[in-house]
XYZ file of C-alpha atoms in Angstrom:
785
model
C 97.421 132.371 100.881
C 100.234 131.541 99.083
C 100.817 128.545 96.228
C 101.731 125.699 98.554
C 100.588 126.650 102.066
C 97.694 125.755 103.939
C 94.555 125.643 101.622
C 96.709 125.205 98.125
C 96.336 122.145 95.661
C 99.825 121.225 95.572
C 100.118 118.101 93.838
C 101.701 115.308 95.707
C 105.753 115.320 95.968
C 105.780 111.190 96.920
C 104.231 110.680 93.361
C 107.322 111.646 91.336
C 108.979 108.380 92.594
C 105.830 106.109 92.624
C 104.951 106.761 89.257
C 108.879 106.491 87.777
C 109.274 102.691 89.677
C 111.798 104.830 91.876
C 109.642 103.527 95.285
C 110.424 101.520 97.556
C 108.791 98.774 98.823
C 109.247 95.516 101.236
C 109.524 93.114 98.527
C 112.140 95.654 96.783
C 114.640 95.282 99.724
C 117.102 92.840 99.552
C 119.167 92.199 102.658
C 122.232 90.779 102.353
C 122.234 86.959 102.373
C 118.547 87.048 103.068
C 116.800 83.862 102.423
C 113.397 83.119 101.966
C 109.961 81.760 103.230
C 106.796 80.091 102.329
C 103.903 79.250 104.696
C 102.017 75.761 104.673
C 98.450 77.249 105.004
C 95.265 75.082 106.006
C 93.242 73.401 103.511
C 90.180 72.949 105.982
C 88.336 75.206 107.585
C 88.212 72.973 111.004
C 91.068 70.502 111.610
C 92.952 69.033 113.564
C 96.745 68.623 112.987
C 97.802 64.930 114.024
C 101.172 64.864 112.246
C 103.935 66.755 109.571
C 106.468 65.400 108.152
C 108.864 67.431 106.526
C 111.658 64.994 105.660
C 111.352 64.719 101.884
C 111.478 68.522 102.118
C 114.296 68.786 103.765
C 116.109 66.979 101.423
C 115.781 69.128 98.737
C 118.085 71.631 97.570
C 118.873 74.532 99.199
C 115.957 73.730 101.980
C 117.113 75.544 105.312
C 114.329 74.459 107.955
C 110.643 73.350 107.717
C 109.375 75.347 111.633
C 106.171 74.381 112.333
C 104.006 75.902 115.258
C 105.133 73.335 117.747
C 108.563 74.929 116.807
C 107.435 78.305 117.833
C 105.537 77.205 121.061
C 108.868 75.307 122.453
C 110.763 78.560 121.700
C 108.143 80.472 123.664
C 106.519 82.644 121.284
C 103.318 83.545 122.519
C 99.503 83.926 120.958
C 98.826 87.235 118.779
C 96.570 89.936 121.281
C 93.373 91.247 120.283
C 93.993 95.386 121.010
C 90.638 96.161 122.500
C 89.174 94.493 125.486
C 85.112 94.930 125.304
C 83.114 94.879 128.342
C 79.686 92.142 127.967
C 76.045 93.264 128.979
C 76.688 92.047 132.177
C 79.828 93.892 132.889
C 82.437 90.540 131.966
C 85.027 90.686 130.005
C 85.209 89.506 126.047
C 86.307 86.413 125.429
C 88.773 85.978 123.169
C 90.056 82.750 122.286
C 94.013 82.115 121.913
C 95.310 82.567 118.827
C 98.855 81.497 117.762
C 100.710 82.870 114.644
C 101.349 79.344 113.663
C 98.273 76.582 114.468
C 100.122 73.924 115.847
C 97.021 71.746 117.848
C 93.941 72.941 115.150
C 93.491 74.846 112.404
C 90.134 77.124 111.863
C 90.252 78.573 108.675
C 91.262 77.835 105.170
C 94.511 79.438 104.738
C 95.388 79.359 108.347
C 99.420 79.345 108.603
C 100.853 76.114 110.618
C 104.037 76.137 109.529
C 107.151 77.624 107.150
C 109.496 76.226 104.935
C 112.722 78.760 104.502
C 115.500 78.085 101.539
C 118.201 79.918 100.019
C 115.664 81.093 96.859
C 112.463 81.409 97.094
C 111.653 78.542 94.035
C 113.343 76.046 96.202
C 111.274 77.257 98.991
C 107.857 76.834 97.082
C 109.381 73.077 95.663
C 109.789 72.131 99.392
C 106.172 73.100 100.783
C 104.643 70.627 98.166
C 106.907 67.760 99.604
C 105.574 68.466 103.117
C 103.014 66.074 104.007
C 100.439 66.586 106.852
C 97.803 64.758 108.299
C 94.320 66.476 109.579
C 91.030 64.875 111.185
C 88.970 67.562 109.579
C 86.376 68.482 111.456
C 83.108 69.980 111.390
C 83.591 74.013 110.374
C 81.329 77.042 111.234
C 80.235 79.255 108.473
C 76.968 80.378 108.489
C 76.537 83.869 110.584
C 72.695 83.228 110.971
C 72.972 80.085 112.482
C 76.580 79.679 114.592
C 75.599 80.723 117.731
C 73.451 77.489 117.592
C 76.071 75.148 116.138
C 79.543 73.485 117.317
C 81.687 74.871 119.282
C 85.021 76.142 117.164
C 86.653 77.147 120.306
C 86.752 75.645 123.941
C 85.446 76.933 126.545
C 83.923 79.590 124.292
C 79.940 79.044 123.939
C 78.167 79.930 121.643
C 80.987 80.741 119.249
C 79.944 84.440 121.413
C 83.205 86.738 121.739
C 80.928 89.097 123.086
C 76.982 90.021 123.750
C 77.463 93.892 123.851
C 74.644 96.846 124.112
C 74.550 100.253 124.120
C 71.909 103.051 125.266
C 68.096 102.880 126.971
C 66.554 99.697 126.019
C 63.500 99.973 128.220
C 63.314 103.420 126.958
C 63.494 103.149 123.235
C 61.387 99.914 123.009
C 58.912 102.145 125.218
C 59.112 104.714 122.382
C 58.779 102.444 119.866
C 55.415 100.740 121.315
C 54.320 104.324 121.528
C 55.248 105.350 117.938
C 52.505 106.469 115.110
C 54.413 104.296 112.827
C 57.549 101.713 113.028
C 59.690 100.657 110.437
C 61.570 97.634 110.343
C 63.951 96.328 108.093
C 66.353 93.140 108.271
C 69.625 94.008 106.026
C 72.389 92.537 105.535
C 76.342 94.437 105.429
C 78.477 92.146 102.861
C 81.885 90.399 103.499
C 84.612 92.509 101.694
C 88.408 91.579 100.838
C 90.593 94.130 100.694
C 93.183 94.057 97.307
C 95.431 96.550 98.025
C 97.622 97.050 94.835
C 100.980 95.570 96.677
C 100.322 92.282 98.754
C 101.732 92.102 102.110
C 105.515 91.366 102.603
C 107.709 91.153 105.380
C 111.831 90.735 106.373
C 112.845 89.507 109.627
C 116.280 90.180 110.467
C 118.501 89.181 113.760
C 121.978 90.670 114.297
C 123.570 88.033 116.729
C 126.845 90.399 118.001
C 123.691 93.137 119.544
C 120.173 90.945 119.920
C 118.890 93.793 117.657
C 115.747 92.219 115.745
C 114.352 94.308 112.602
C 111.836 94.215 110.948
C 110.490 95.577 107.615
C 106.918 95.048 106.818
C 103.660 96.774 104.796
C 102.392 97.538 107.993
C 100.467 101.261 108.412
C 101.580 100.995 112.384
C 104.512 99.882 112.981
C 105.311 101.403 116.330
C 102.054 99.082 117.405
C 103.599 96.496 115.028
C 106.555 96.620 117.749
C 104.986 96.925 120.914
C 103.043 94.051 120.498
C 105.626 91.697 119.078
C 107.584 92.653 121.751
C 104.969 92.750 124.747
C 102.396 90.326 124.010
C 104.085 88.003 121.453
C 107.558 87.956 122.868
C 109.896 87.591 119.987
C 111.772 90.457 121.900
C 112.785 92.950 123.977
C 110.918 96.108 122.868
C 114.737 98.476 122.907
C 116.291 95.870 120.495
C 113.525 95.419 117.915
C 113.105 98.030 115.200
C 110.101 98.067 112.706
C 110.519 99.741 109.566
C 107.525 100.512 106.931
C 108.958 101.987 103.873
C 107.106 102.703 100.438
C 103.627 100.903 101.344
C 100.811 100.642 98.651
C 97.847 100.666 100.118
C 96.467 99.287 103.042
C 92.577 100.271 103.396
C 92.961 99.129 107.209
C 94.137 95.648 106.454
C 97.325 96.688 107.029
C 97.158 98.315 110.373
C 97.436 94.605 112.310
C 99.556 92.398 113.145
C 99.939 89.136 111.417
C 101.270 85.470 111.890
C 103.803 86.215 108.997
C 105.286 89.062 110.812
C 105.740 87.349 113.905
C 107.377 84.195 112.101
C 109.782 85.997 109.946
C 111.364 87.495 112.484
C 111.880 84.350 114.740
C 113.199 82.532 111.698
C 115.300 84.583 111.507
C 117.042 84.441 115.248
C 116.906 80.873 114.931
C 118.405 80.331 111.724
C 121.074 83.545 111.797
C 120.058 84.933 108.705
C 117.727 87.365 106.975
C 114.129 85.309 106.536
C 112.286 87.269 103.461
C 108.365 86.145 102.576
C 106.306 87.934 99.656
C 102.643 86.848 99.468
C 100.883 85.858 96.425
C 97.559 87.288 95.802
C 95.796 84.061 96.764
C 97.331 84.502 100.260
C 95.900 87.751 100.204
C 92.507 86.567 99.811
C 92.965 83.734 102.207
C 94.638 85.209 104.999
C 94.119 89.165 104.995
C 92.026 90.562 107.522
C 88.416 91.444 105.841
C 85.906 93.813 106.345
C 82.305 94.402 107.290
C 80.207 90.953 107.552
C 76.815 92.015 109.440
C 73.505 90.539 109.898
C 71.425 92.910 111.155
C 67.636 93.883 111.874
C 66.533 97.564 112.751
C 63.615 99.344 113.925
C 62.812 103.148 113.326
C 60.229 104.532 115.296
C 58.052 107.935 113.896
C 55.845 109.927 115.479
C 52.455 111.134 113.775
C 54.509 114.130 111.984
C 57.142 112.302 110.645
C 59.384 112.663 113.530
C 62.282 109.958 114.956
C 61.688 108.335 118.001
C 63.397 105.299 118.235
C 66.068 103.168 116.640
C 66.370 100.290 117.781
C 69.522 97.566 116.229
C 70.106 93.978 116.565
C 73.529 92.850 115.339
C 75.617 89.866 114.028
C 79.021 90.520 113.781
C 81.283 88.261 112.049
C 84.436 88.131 113.274
C 86.479 85.456 111.950
C 87.816 82.663 113.761
C 90.410 84.529 115.534
C 89.582 88.083 116.985
C 92.286 90.157 115.081
C 94.225 93.483 116.365
C 91.006 96.010 116.621
C 88.386 93.190 115.421
C 86.415 93.678 118.794
C 86.159 97.362 118.611
C 84.738 97.443 115.151
C 81.019 96.550 115.361
C 80.914 97.932 118.501
C 82.367 101.539 119.652
C 83.222 102.403 115.619
C 79.475 101.241 114.934
C 76.994 101.361 117.793
C 78.231 104.579 118.651
C 77.661 106.281 115.366
C 73.553 105.288 114.827
C 72.374 108.908 115.391
C 73.537 109.945 112.357
C 72.376 113.332 111.646
C 69.253 112.889 113.442
C 68.006 114.244 116.302
C 66.638 110.564 117.893
C 65.807 110.890 121.362
C 66.319 107.159 121.964
C 68.697 104.789 121.033
C 69.109 100.889 121.756
C 72.311 99.076 120.149
C 72.781 95.156 120.847
C 75.402 93.445 119.186
C 77.054 89.752 119.156
C 80.135 89.233 117.924
C 80.610 85.756 116.354
C 83.307 83.768 115.902
C 83.270 81.601 112.347
C 85.890 79.198 110.422
C 86.677 81.941 108.293
C 89.308 84.632 107.959
C 89.381 87.186 110.394
C 87.709 90.038 110.447
C 88.565 93.606 111.275
C 89.035 97.002 110.084
C 88.285 98.046 106.646
C 88.219 101.587 105.346
C 85.178 103.175 107.418
C 85.449 100.551 110.163
C 82.276 100.561 111.678
C 80.909 103.634 110.436
C 80.055 102.735 106.843
C 77.777 99.647 108.549
C 76.581 102.471 110.680
C 75.814 104.762 108.204
C 74.111 101.934 106.023
C 71.838 100.606 108.278
C 70.599 104.357 109.635
C 70.479 105.819 105.864
C 68.687 102.769 104.879
C 65.716 102.643 107.613
C 64.975 106.422 106.609
C 64.794 105.444 103.067
C 62.261 102.949 103.614
C 60.843 104.773 105.948
C 60.654 108.162 103.923
C 58.565 105.698 101.261
C 56.499 103.995 103.811
C 54.982 107.409 105.019
C 54.900 108.911 102.074
C 57.518 112.089 102.316
C 60.271 112.442 99.878
C 63.385 111.124 101.701
C 65.371 114.585 101.459
C 62.689 116.059 103.206
C 62.598 113.677 106.371
C 66.269 113.876 106.605
C 65.458 117.324 106.971
C 63.172 117.525 109.134
C 64.958 115.279 111.324
C 68.254 117.033 111.342
C 70.295 118.258 114.269
C 70.554 121.808 113.585
C 73.735 124.596 113.830
C 72.541 125.853 116.989
C 72.385 122.023 118.697
C 75.647 122.100 119.084
C 77.751 120.714 120.993
C 74.747 118.020 120.348
C 74.984 115.154 122.910
C 73.241 111.704 121.069
C 71.596 108.946 122.771
C 75.146 107.026 122.083
C 77.864 108.332 124.122
C 78.986 111.034 121.895
C 79.267 114.603 121.528
C 79.334 116.148 117.882
C 81.201 119.403 118.551
C 80.129 121.904 115.136
C 78.224 121.324 112.162
C 76.041 122.298 109.487
C 74.160 119.301 107.678
C 71.218 120.809 106.212
C 73.929 123.040 103.929
C 75.987 119.924 102.491
C 72.421 118.598 101.790
C 71.232 121.326 100.057
C 74.306 122.135 98.409
C 74.367 117.906 97.362
C 70.562 118.248 96.075
C 71.198 121.566 94.090
C 74.502 119.519 92.114
C 72.370 116.605 91.220
C 69.632 118.996 89.896
C 66.838 116.572 92.329
C 64.063 118.812 90.895
C 64.865 117.670 87.309
C 64.882 113.855 88.233
C 61.584 113.110 87.693
C 61.946 114.071 83.991
C 65.301 112.356 83.456
C 63.128 109.467 84.818
C 60.823 109.229 82.312
C 63.244 109.571 79.807
C 64.928 106.826 80.851
C 61.665 104.550 81.144
C 61.548 105.841 77.052
C 64.713 104.304 76.334
C 63.886 100.768 78.347
C 66.180 101.831 80.459
C 65.175 102.424 85.110
C 66.296 105.496 86.727
C 66.703 105.783 90.395
C 68.267 108.425 92.674
C 69.395 107.727 96.120
C 70.859 109.610 99.006
C 72.990 109.171 102.351
C 73.481 111.670 104.760
C 76.032 110.295 106.803
C 78.308 111.179 110.066
C 81.299 109.412 111.056
C 84.139 109.690 114.048
C 87.818 110.118 113.393
C 91.182 111.024 115.076
C 90.410 108.061 117.483
C 90.268 109.998 121.531
C 90.800 110.754 123.716
C 93.612 108.129 125.010
C 91.692 108.470 128.679
C 87.953 107.610 127.379
C 89.961 104.780 124.754
C 91.612 102.959 127.579
C 88.299 102.888 130.211
C 86.468 101.605 126.798
C 89.034 99.384 126.378
C 91.898 99.993 124.233
C 94.910 98.586 124.707
C 97.193 101.863 124.067
C 96.181 105.432 124.036
C 95.666 107.014 120.887
C 97.578 109.899 120.853
C 100.140 110.598 118.142
C 103.486 111.955 118.604
C 105.714 114.415 115.985
C 109.087 116.059 115.891
C 110.057 119.367 113.615
C 113.532 119.839 113.882
C 115.007 123.046 112.129
C 118.907 121.849 110.607
C 121.990 124.627 111.240
C 121.262 125.480 107.296
C 117.485 126.649 107.591
C 115.958 123.448 106.311
C 113.383 121.193 108.651
C 113.318 117.431 108.988
C 110.026 116.700 110.277
C 109.104 113.345 111.879
C 105.806 112.259 112.463
C 104.608 108.603 113.952
C 101.770 108.401 111.456
C 102.030 106.741 108.642
C 101.377 107.520 104.745
C 100.460 104.796 102.008
C 98.723 106.508 99.753
C 97.510 109.292 101.933
C 99.838 112.510 100.840
C 101.624 113.039 103.995
C 104.685 114.019 102.429
C 102.545 116.862 100.993
C 100.197 117.767 103.354
C 102.614 118.150 106.767
C 104.885 119.728 104.819
C 102.213 122.073 103.896
C 100.908 122.652 107.379
C 104.784 122.993 108.453
C 106.167 124.928 106.128
C 103.083 127.205 106.791
C 103.610 127.390 110.774
C 107.312 128.440 110.183
C 107.462 130.401 107.089
C 109.732 128.740 105.563
C 109.923 127.604 101.462
C 107.792 124.301 101.308
C 110.832 122.507 99.378
C 112.979 122.648 102.532
C 111.062 120.231 104.614
C 111.063 116.896 104.251
C 108.435 114.112 106.449
C 110.156 111.532 108.078
C 107.909 108.456 108.918
C 107.515 104.610 108.958
C 110.760 103.868 110.994
C 110.313 103.065 114.899
C 114.563 102.924 114.769
C 114.027 107.125 113.864
C 110.349 108.257 115.135
C 110.193 108.446 118.826
C 106.438 106.636 118.921
C 103.744 106.733 117.370
C 100.276 105.232 116.821
C 99.960 104.782 113.186
C 97.498 106.573 110.529
C 94.016 104.473 110.254
C 90.488 106.534 111.039
C 90.867 109.101 109.370
C 93.460 110.305 112.468
C 96.840 111.567 110.788
C 95.955 115.047 110.190
C 93.789 115.641 113.196
C 95.351 113.764 115.476
C 99.618 113.714 114.005
C 99.396 117.303 112.000
C 97.969 118.674 115.303
C 101.060 117.443 117.108
C 103.337 119.143 114.604
C 101.873 122.230 114.817
C 102.579 121.942 118.638
C 105.905 121.025 118.237
C 106.410 123.636 115.316
C 105.331 126.302 118.169
C 107.628 125.179 120.155
C 110.618 125.722 118.056
C 109.098 128.864 117.210
C 109.166 130.335 121.196
C 112.554 128.845 121.470
C 113.866 130.484 118.621
C 111.724 134.430 119.754
C 113.980 133.727 122.272
C 116.999 133.456 120.691
C 116.437 136.106 118.137
C 115.995 138.373 120.995
C 119.014 138.179 122.809
C 120.626 138.507 119.240
C 118.631 141.614 118.852
C 119.255 142.642 122.100
C 115.550 143.384 123.069
C 113.135 141.136 125.366
C 111.260 138.335 123.901
C 107.664 139.974 124.326
C 108.988 142.998 121.823
C 109.879 140.035 119.250
C 106.900 139.379 117.148
C 106.686 136.495 114.280
C 105.295 136.494 111.238
C 106.404 134.911 107.781
C 109.317 133.111 108.944
C 110.678 136.668 110.313
C 111.552 137.831 113.466
C 110.249 141.153 114.176
C 111.283 143.493 116.825
C 108.270 146.010 117.441
C 108.559 149.728 116.378
C 111.803 148.943 114.556
C 112.892 147.614 110.972
C 115.553 144.901 112.878
C 114.593 141.878 112.229
C 115.838 138.129 111.604
C 114.637 135.341 109.295
C 113.765 131.615 111.376
C 116.795 130.354 109.419
C 119.037 132.958 110.601
C 118.303 131.982 114.168
C 118.732 128.332 113.271
C 122.290 128.433 112.164
C 122.735 130.819 114.937
C 120.828 128.083 117.401
C 123.484 125.351 116.310
C 126.628 127.632 116.112
C 126.151 129.581 119.254
C 128.280 132.870 119.039
C 126.223 135.475 120.495
C 123.528 133.292 122.333
C 121.336 133.094 125.664
C 123.783 131.495 128.272
C 120.609 129.663 129.763
C 119.387 127.960 126.505
C 120.574 124.544 125.466
C 121.905 124.754 121.522
C 120.030 123.117 118.926
C 116.416 124.275 117.109
C 114.465 120.712 117.508
C 111.120 119.553 119.652
C 108.852 117.410 119.857
C 105.647 117.276 121.193
C 102.436 114.660 121.662
C 98.528 115.673 120.922
C 96.025 113.538 122.649
C 92.251 115.326 121.132
C 89.795 115.626 123.642
C 87.140 114.437 121.140
C 86.762 112.643 118.563
C 86.480 115.289 115.032
C 83.291 114.793 112.847
C 83.115 114.652 109.106
C 79.662 114.641 107.508
C 78.361 114.905 104.634
C 75.067 114.100 101.905
C 76.058 111.426 99.119
C 73.708 111.487 96.263
C 73.947 109.017 93.338
C 71.650 108.520 90.694
C 71.304 104.764 88.194
C 69.763 103.128 85.394
C 69.076 100.027 85.170
C 68.522 97.939 81.912
C 65.191 96.516 82.412
C 66.698 93.174 80.148
C 69.456 92.441 81.575
C 69.737 93.832 85.365
C 73.223 95.565 84.309
C 73.801 98.911 87.064
C 75.478 101.732 85.750
C 76.458 104.900 88.615
C 75.606 107.675 86.032
C 75.986 110.608 88.448
C 77.104 110.631 91.621
C 77.375 113.832 93.751
C 79.500 114.299 97.375
C 79.794 117.465 99.437
C 81.545 116.862 102.805
C 82.175 118.839 105.784
C 86.196 118.254 106.137
C 86.684 121.499 108.773
C 89.274 122.937 107.207
C 90.864 121.432 104.116
C 94.669 122.116 103.818
C 95.057 120.411 100.233
C 91.521 120.237 98.262
C 93.707 118.317 95.446
C 94.356 115.703 97.596
C 91.148 115.417 99.538
C 89.293 115.304 96.213
C 91.833 111.987 95.809
C 90.688 110.766 98.842
C 86.986 111.036 98.064
C 86.771 109.455 94.860
C 88.908 106.625 96.417
C 86.312 106.000 98.720
C 83.492 106.258 96.805
C 84.693 103.381 94.270
C 85.601 101.527 97.315
C 81.881 102.367 98.734
C 80.885 101.432 94.367
C 82.210 97.759 94.819
C 80.565 97.046 97.894
C 77.280 98.517 96.976
C 77.671 96.878 93.422
C 80.047 94.294 92.592
C 82.641 92.850 96.121
C 81.465 90.259 97.781
C 83.750 87.239 100.081
C 81.655 84.338 99.964
C 82.614 80.794 101.718
C 80.838 77.581 100.544
C 79.182 75.292 103.553
C 82.781 73.443 103.907
C 84.138 76.994 104.665
C 86.453 76.918 101.282
C 86.405 80.582 99.727
C 84.782 80.944 96.611
C 85.832 84.466 95.582
C 89.209 83.233 96.181
C 90.923 85.721 92.955
C 90.078 88.315 90.876
C 88.187 85.944 88.168
C 85.195 85.298 91.335
C 85.796 88.744 92.869
C 84.943 91.232 91.529
C 86.689 94.791 91.767
C 85.448 97.507 90.480
C 87.040 99.386 87.033
C 87.085 102.749 85.442
C 84.280 101.889 83.630
C 82.291 100.910 86.646
C 82.856 104.596 88.250
C 81.047 107.566 86.821
C 82.705 111.296 86.460
C 81.891 112.209 90.303
C 81.139 115.825 91.592
C 82.627 116.478 94.580
C 82.094 119.833 96.718
C 82.824 121.062 100.577
C 80.759 122.901 103.321
C 83.026 124.139 106.384
C 82.358 124.406 109.666
C 85.383 124.085 111.450
C 86.466 121.468 114.368
C 86.341 123.160 117.536
C 89.231 121.521 119.647
C 92.395 120.743 117.511
C 94.596 123.311 115.947
C 93.576 123.282 112.516
C 90.269 122.693 112.575
C 90.679 119.443 110.391
C 88.167 116.515 110.862
C 89.442 113.397 108.588
C 88.571 113.098 105.167
C 90.082 109.619 103.738
C 86.826 107.554 105.003
C 84.175 109.455 103.756
C 83.727 108.322 100.492
C 83.138 104.138 101.278
C 80.670 105.676 104.634
C 78.538 107.608 102.339
C 78.074 105.836 98.582
C 76.946 102.487 99.611
C 73.620 103.612 101.316
C 73.670 106.589 98.186
C 73.666 103.682 95.439
C 71.883 101.106 97.334
C 68.539 103.820 98.198
C 69.085 104.947 94.267
C 68.908 101.087 92.837
C 65.636 99.858 94.994
C 63.793 103.382 94.262
C 64.644 102.350 90.563
C 63.098 99.266 91.059
C 60.391 100.306 93.136
C 61.227 97.633 96.039
C 61.403 97.811 99.456
C 64.923 95.971 99.834
C 67.844 94.844 98.090
C 71.215 93.264 99.729
C 74.879 94.009 98.650
C 75.906 93.692 96.175
C 73.149 94.669 93.990
C 74.537 92.335 91.090
C 72.829 92.289 87.590
C 71.723 88.115 88.621
C 70.180 89.677 91.566
C 68.580 93.080 90.287
C 67.426 90.796 87.249
C 65.497 88.543 89.640
C 63.796 91.230 91.134
C 62.860 93.133 88.184
C 61.222 89.623 87.320
C 59.367 88.917 91.044
C 58.709 92.720 91.207
C 55.125 92.883 92.081
C 52.570 95.792 90.496
C 55.288 96.128 88.183
C 58.254 98.245 87.933
C 59.011 102.373 87.797
């Protein structure tokens, strides 16, 4: 292994510009002649817009326009679509409510944009926005997920506020197996609503060139090509060949920047209408209100076991809050990204899940780090933990005896997936060793002597990453294929430019992809540049989400690199006057078999562009493109174990130890992988102990700032111990599986299992705040261990 090749812990090359303030984020960009937009947002959760009076605003100095939803509709701008069509139980399509970029008749959540003010300065735009007078007729909102299907209908024609009633699995067989089970565990669970808080708020600049008809959108997107496709084909902003989308440096996304938002469409439209660039940057309060939220499920689960403790059936009923509208991938998160993962790591023969996707007058809910997989893992690992306690079996032993074994692969689950490889017991054993599971009882006794309650909990998770293959995804309702593109261009002087359709916003692609291509071509790591995030420079791509970048995007680059090598081999053979079959390639050098003749790939690249001695039937140049469409998902898996201490007097929970042992397949850069796990665990800890997006009965967001929405801080997070096991993915050329979401998937259940273990209670809803835990301590029957 070289110091910078595959498997080397190379420091992220992009960090230099980030930590020195040299990054170029959307808000850092200044387009000549730009003006500023401020959005008017609904103060009500549900209301009819009866009048907008902008006369006072328009009289202000520097104010250029007040543009409304009616103006947008009059210009023929269409609705924002949902990108995944889910079929209901009866085979009918889901019911997708119209979602105009700017509301024009009704507003359906607090923070929904219905107009924008454009002025020469940001202050002028803000001041003018305050002078727009809007009359609303307030309507009864639907806020409570538990009662939403029995409430007034939010959208005309959407009965019971149901977007869909979806199912997966064999209901009859599952219910019969539960009826025959020796023991059935029943549990009601809440997966709390989360509000993404990327370091960089969303921002967008719309630009229009009247001479060419070309539109450019600079935006904080994880998926610029998809944004271009939706804005052109569905919203109708501009023809696709006249629309360029650029996502420069992006300061975190966690899923919340995958989607196409109203503000992006609006600034492009305003720029064309006003013939000047229009810029908008969200304030943090706007981010809380209008960024897509995550999670928000109510679930009832039943797990059946036989007399020996083997799982025989799992039945899950979930109500998923979709918010006021279906966001870009909202329909798929509680269905295909959730229900298909309910087998977990276990050989449960009968599984059935039904999901009600429900509209409420709250911010739209979509993918957030893990997207369906954390919710599924939470259901499975919480009910398994409770089962172990109810039947008096050690939680690790119960999991072990039900695990899929290495000899079972490929393993077809009852919920539509086929796992290709894994060794789940190996990860479990390593995690138990690292946490010193055998010594926990002594630590619990010692903690009790200090007035603390100590608990331990584990979570054996699995996830499906690298969303694929395209044909299957489209059959299941995806609006586009889920392949990825890559281009590898060797320049005449031997350095390499790599173009990828994925997008980096903290993952370290500029480092990892350079390692992959450097290793494949045998060129110095420093000579590889990675380009992403610009539809004007990259042919096409599907962006970054679902831990797909390396498994899908990296595989496309491997294919493109292999094409470069194949062409270079022909050139080298011609120049050395031998057949291509007589030329080998290793470490960046083409060599003639049984000879001392050789050429470096850099020498071949120069010859490809300066063809003085070149095959006549070969085009000049050394640049190749490739698309990669996976034949299956990848399946990272592992075991996370948390140990907590609770102050019995105050209810404060402290995570004192955390171990994560993950199987990510082959690891390209262990330093980056470890950082990804750390970040994911921190977010999972936030969900388990601190974070909860809450509305009052009128639909006002009660957690609309950091004063009320509690984010994890450094002193909330323990020293992590991270390790890996390896079973390579069997169907991509790198053998990788994906690592970006694992920490957020495995950790919430592990932490909550530890908290309930410490308290000696059956259940506690997330987040386990100090008040909630204190009340549980005071209300516990039979004392606290």
